[in-house]
Coordinates of C-alpha atoms in Angstrom, one line a residue:
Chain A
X397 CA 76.2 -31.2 172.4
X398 CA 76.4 -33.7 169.2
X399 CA 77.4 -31.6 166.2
X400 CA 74.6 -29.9 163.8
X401 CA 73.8 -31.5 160.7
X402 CA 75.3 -30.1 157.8
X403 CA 73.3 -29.7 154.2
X404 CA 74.9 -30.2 150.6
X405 CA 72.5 -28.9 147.6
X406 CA 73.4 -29.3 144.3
X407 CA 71.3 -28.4 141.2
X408 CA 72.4 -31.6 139.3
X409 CA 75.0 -31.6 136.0
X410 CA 78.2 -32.6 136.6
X411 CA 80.4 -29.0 137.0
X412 CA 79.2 -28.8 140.5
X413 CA 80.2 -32.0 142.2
X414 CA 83.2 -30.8 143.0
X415 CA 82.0 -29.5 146.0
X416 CA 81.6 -32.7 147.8
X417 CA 84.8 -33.9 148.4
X418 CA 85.4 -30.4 150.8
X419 CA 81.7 -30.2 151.9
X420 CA 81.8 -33.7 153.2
X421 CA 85.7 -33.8 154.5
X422 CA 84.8 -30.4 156.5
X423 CA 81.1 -32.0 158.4
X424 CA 82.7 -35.4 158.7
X425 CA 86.2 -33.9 160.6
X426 CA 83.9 -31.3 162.7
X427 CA 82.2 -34.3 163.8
X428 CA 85.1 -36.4 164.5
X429 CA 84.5 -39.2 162.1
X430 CA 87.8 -41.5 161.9
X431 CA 89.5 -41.1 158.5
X432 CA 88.9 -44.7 158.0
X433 CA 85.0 -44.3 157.9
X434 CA 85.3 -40.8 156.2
X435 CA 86.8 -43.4 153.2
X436 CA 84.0 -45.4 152.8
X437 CA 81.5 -42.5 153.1
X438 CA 83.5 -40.7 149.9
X439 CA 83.6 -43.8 148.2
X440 CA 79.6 -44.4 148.7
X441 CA 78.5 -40.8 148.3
X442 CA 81.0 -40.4 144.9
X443 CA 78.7 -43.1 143.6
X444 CA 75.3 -42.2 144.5
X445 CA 75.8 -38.5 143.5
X446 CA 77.2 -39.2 140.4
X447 CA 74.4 -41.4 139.4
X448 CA 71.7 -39.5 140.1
X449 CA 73.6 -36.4 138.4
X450 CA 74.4 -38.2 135.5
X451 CA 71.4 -40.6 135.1
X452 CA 68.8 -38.9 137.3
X453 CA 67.3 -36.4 135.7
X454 CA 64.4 -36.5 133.1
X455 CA 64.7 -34.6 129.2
X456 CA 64.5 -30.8 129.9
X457 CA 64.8 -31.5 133.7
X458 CA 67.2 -30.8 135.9
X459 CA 67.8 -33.4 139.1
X460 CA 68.2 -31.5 141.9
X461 CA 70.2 -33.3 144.6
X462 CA 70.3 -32.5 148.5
X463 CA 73.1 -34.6 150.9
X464 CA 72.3 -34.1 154.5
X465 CA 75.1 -35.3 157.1
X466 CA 73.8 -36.4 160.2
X467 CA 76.4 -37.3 163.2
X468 CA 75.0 -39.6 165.7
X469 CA 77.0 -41.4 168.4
X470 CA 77.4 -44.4 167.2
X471 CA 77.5 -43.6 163.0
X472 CA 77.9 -41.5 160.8
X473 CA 74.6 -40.9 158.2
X474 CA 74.5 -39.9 154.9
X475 CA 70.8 -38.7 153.4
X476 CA 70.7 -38.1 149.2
X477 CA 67.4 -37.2 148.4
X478 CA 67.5 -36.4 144.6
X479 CA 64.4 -35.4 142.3
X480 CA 65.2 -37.9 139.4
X481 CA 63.6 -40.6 138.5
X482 CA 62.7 -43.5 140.4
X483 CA 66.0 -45.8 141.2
X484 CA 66.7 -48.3 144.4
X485 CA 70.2 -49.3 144.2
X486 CA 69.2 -51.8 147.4
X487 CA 66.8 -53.7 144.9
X488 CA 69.6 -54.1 142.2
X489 CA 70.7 -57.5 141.9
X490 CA 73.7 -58.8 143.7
X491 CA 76.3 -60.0 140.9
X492 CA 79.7 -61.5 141.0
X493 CA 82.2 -58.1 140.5
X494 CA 84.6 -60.6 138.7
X495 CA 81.7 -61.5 136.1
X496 CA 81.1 -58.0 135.7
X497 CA 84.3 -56.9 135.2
X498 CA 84.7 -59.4 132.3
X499 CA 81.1 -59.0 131.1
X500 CA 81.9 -55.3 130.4
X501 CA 78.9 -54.4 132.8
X502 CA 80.8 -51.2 134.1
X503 CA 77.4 -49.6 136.0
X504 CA 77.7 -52.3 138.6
X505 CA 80.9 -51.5 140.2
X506 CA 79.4 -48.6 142.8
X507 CA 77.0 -50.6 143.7
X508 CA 79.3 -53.7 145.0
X509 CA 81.4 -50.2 146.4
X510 CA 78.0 -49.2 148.0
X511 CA 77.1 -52.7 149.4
X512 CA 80.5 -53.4 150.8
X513 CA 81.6 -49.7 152.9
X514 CA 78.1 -48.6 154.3
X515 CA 76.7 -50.8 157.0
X516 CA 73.1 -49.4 156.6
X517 CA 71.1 -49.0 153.2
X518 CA 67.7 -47.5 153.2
X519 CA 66.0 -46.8 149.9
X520 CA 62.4 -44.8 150.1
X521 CA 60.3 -43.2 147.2
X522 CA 59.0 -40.3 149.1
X523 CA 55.2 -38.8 148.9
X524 CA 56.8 -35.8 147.0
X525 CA 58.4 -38.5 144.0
X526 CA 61.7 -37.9 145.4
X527 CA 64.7 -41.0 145.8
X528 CA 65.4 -40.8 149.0
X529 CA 68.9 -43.3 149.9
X530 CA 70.0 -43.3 153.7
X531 CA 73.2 -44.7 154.5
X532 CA 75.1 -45.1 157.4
X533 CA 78.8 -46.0 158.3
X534 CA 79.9 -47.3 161.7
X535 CA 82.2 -44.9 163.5
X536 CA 85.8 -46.8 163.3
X537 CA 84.4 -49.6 161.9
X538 CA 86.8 -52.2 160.2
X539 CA 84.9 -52.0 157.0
Chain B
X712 CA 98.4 -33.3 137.4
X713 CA 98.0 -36.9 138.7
X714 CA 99.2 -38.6 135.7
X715 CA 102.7 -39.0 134.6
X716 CA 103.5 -40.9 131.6
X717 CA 107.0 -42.2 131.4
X718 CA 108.3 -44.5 128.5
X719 CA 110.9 -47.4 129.7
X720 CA 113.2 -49.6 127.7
X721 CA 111.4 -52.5 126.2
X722 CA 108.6 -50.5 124.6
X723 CA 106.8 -50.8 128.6
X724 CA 105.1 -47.4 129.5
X725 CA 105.0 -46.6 132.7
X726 CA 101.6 -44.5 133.8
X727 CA 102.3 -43.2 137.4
X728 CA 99.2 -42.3 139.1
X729 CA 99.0 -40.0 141.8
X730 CA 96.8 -38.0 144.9
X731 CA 93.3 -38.3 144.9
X732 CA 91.4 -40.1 142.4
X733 CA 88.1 -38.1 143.1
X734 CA 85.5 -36.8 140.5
X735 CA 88.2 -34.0 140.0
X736 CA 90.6 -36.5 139.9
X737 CA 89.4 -39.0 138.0
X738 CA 88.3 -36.0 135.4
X739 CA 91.7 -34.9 134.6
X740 CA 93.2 -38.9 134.1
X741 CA 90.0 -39.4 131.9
X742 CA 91.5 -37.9 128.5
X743 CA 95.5 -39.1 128.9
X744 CA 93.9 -42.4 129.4
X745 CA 92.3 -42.4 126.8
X746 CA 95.6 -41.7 124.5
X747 CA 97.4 -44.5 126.7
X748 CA 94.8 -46.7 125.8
X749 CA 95.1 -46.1 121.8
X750 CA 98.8 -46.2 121.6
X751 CA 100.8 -48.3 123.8
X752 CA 100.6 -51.9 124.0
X753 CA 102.5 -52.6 127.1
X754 CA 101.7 -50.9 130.5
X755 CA 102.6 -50.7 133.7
X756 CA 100.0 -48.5 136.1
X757 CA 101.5 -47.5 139.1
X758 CA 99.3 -46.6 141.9
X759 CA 101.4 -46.5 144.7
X760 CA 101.0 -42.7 145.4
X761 CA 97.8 -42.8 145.0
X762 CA 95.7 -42.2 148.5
X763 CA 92.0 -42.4 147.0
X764 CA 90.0 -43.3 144.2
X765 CA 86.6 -43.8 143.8
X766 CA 84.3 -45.2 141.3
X767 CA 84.5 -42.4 138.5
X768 CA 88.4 -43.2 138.7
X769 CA 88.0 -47.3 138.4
X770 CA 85.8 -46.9 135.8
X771 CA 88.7 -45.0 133.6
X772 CA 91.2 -48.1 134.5
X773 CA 88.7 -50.5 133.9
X774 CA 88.5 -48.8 130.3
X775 CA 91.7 -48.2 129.7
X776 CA 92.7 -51.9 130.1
X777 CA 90.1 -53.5 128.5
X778 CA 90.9 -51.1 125.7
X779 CA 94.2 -52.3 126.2
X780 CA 93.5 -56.0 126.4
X781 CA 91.4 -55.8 123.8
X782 CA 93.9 -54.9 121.2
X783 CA 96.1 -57.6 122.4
X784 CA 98.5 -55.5 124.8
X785 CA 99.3 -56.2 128.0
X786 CA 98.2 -54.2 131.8
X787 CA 98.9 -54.4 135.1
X788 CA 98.6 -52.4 138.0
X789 CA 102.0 -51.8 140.9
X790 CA 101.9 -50.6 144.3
X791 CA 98.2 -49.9 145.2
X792 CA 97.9 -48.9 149.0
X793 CA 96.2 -51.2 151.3
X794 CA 92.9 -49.0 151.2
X795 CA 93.2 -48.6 147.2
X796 CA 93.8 -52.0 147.0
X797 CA 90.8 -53.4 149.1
X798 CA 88.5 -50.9 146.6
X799 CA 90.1 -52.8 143.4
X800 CA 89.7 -56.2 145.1
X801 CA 86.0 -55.2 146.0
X802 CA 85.0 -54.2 142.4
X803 CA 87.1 -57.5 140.9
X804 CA 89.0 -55.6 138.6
X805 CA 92.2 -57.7 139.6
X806 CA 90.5 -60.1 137.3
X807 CA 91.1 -58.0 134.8
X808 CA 94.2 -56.1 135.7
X809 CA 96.8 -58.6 137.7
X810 CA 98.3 -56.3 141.1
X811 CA 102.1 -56.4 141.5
X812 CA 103.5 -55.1 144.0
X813 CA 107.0 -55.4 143.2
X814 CA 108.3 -53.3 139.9
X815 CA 110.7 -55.2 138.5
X816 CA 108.1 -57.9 137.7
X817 CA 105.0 -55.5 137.2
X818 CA 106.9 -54.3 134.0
X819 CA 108.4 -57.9 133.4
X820 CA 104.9 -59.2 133.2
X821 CA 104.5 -56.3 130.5
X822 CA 107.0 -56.7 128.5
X823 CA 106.9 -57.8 124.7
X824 CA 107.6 -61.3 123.8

């Protein structure tokens, strides 16, 4: 039997994102995800929860933020549904890091993070207004 | 605490790195940084004990040097891992920040005059 899906909710700000370096290392070693791929999954996930908790949420709102884990045979998927407002990292432009780095644009550098460690990115606006960002990491894969 | 800040001959400070640069991580480099960044001029930033970092701690090198740079000091980083490395490449803040990965000439590269 595959291992059961494990569920992450946050209630946005910053104090409580310190639960998703254990919450994710826990569901990803149950599952047997190598530590090479649990890597890239922190490095993705640091990004797109930081984002939405920092830059999600609407004045006088809070951006509530829900990671679900989903072990399959062949990857390992990572589901942030968040309650801010509207943002599609896949539609961003793609941009030369080096020009970034010099051009002081620091806001791209999870994005060439996100592009270059998941294998899979899936960006939906759901019918309840929610971002919904699916991304999945090859089991062992070389990067 | 994974930041150490050591002062070597030659006016070079040394800023060892270590553990996990995480959101935890990357929270409690944020404000020694940021005093490395105001007062030294010449800075070697090892990172050779350093297993992970993630975007929140690239973005406080990426400061940190340009605040550095910008006052006409000199950075550069020593020792990354292979994975910590491949994250710095990814981002292209070796454009910024050249990688040694020998120490005698991270902190000759440094060094005033």
């Amino acid at each position: 039997m595959p291992p059961a899906e494990a569920v992450l909710r946050l209630r946005g700000g910053t104090a409580e994102l310190d639960q998703l370096y254990p919450w994710l290392e826990d569901a990803a070693t149950a599952a047997g995800v190598p530590p090479k791929t649990q890597f890239g999954m922190q490095l993705a996930l640091e990004e797109v929860v930081v984002n939405a908790a920092t830059h999600g949420a609407r004045e006088g709102e809070t951006c509530h933020i829900t990671v679900t884990f989903c072990p399959t045979e062949a990857a390992a998927v990572l589901v942030v549904e968040d309650t801010g407002v509207p943002f599609d990292p896949t539609a961003a432009p793609q941009v030369d890091p080096s020009q970034r780095i010099l051009e002081d644009e620091l806001g791209g550098l999870g994005l060439v993070l996100l592009r270059r460690y998941c294998q899979g990115l899936l960006y939906e606006r759901t019918e309840d207004a929610h971002n919904r960002l699916t991304m999945s990491f090859r089991l062992g894969a070389e990067g | 605490m994974p930041i150490a800040i050591q002062d070597l001959e030659g006016g070079v400070t040394k800023v060892v790195l270590s553990g996990r640069i995480d959101i935890a991580g990357a929270h409690e480099i944020d404000m020694p940084m940021s005093v490395i960044a105001g007062s030294r001029r010449a800075v070697v930033i090892d990172l050779t004990a350093v297993d992970f970092m993630a975007s929140m701690g690239l973005r406080s090198l990426v400061i940190t040097g340009k605040s550095i740079l910008g006052k006409g000091g000199k950075v550069v980083l020593y020792g990354p891992q292979p994975a910590v490395e491949e994250v710095i490449t990814t981002t292209g803040i070796q454009d910024l920040m050249d990688i040694h990965h020998d120490e005698a000439q991270a902190i000759a590269a440094v060094q005033p005059g």
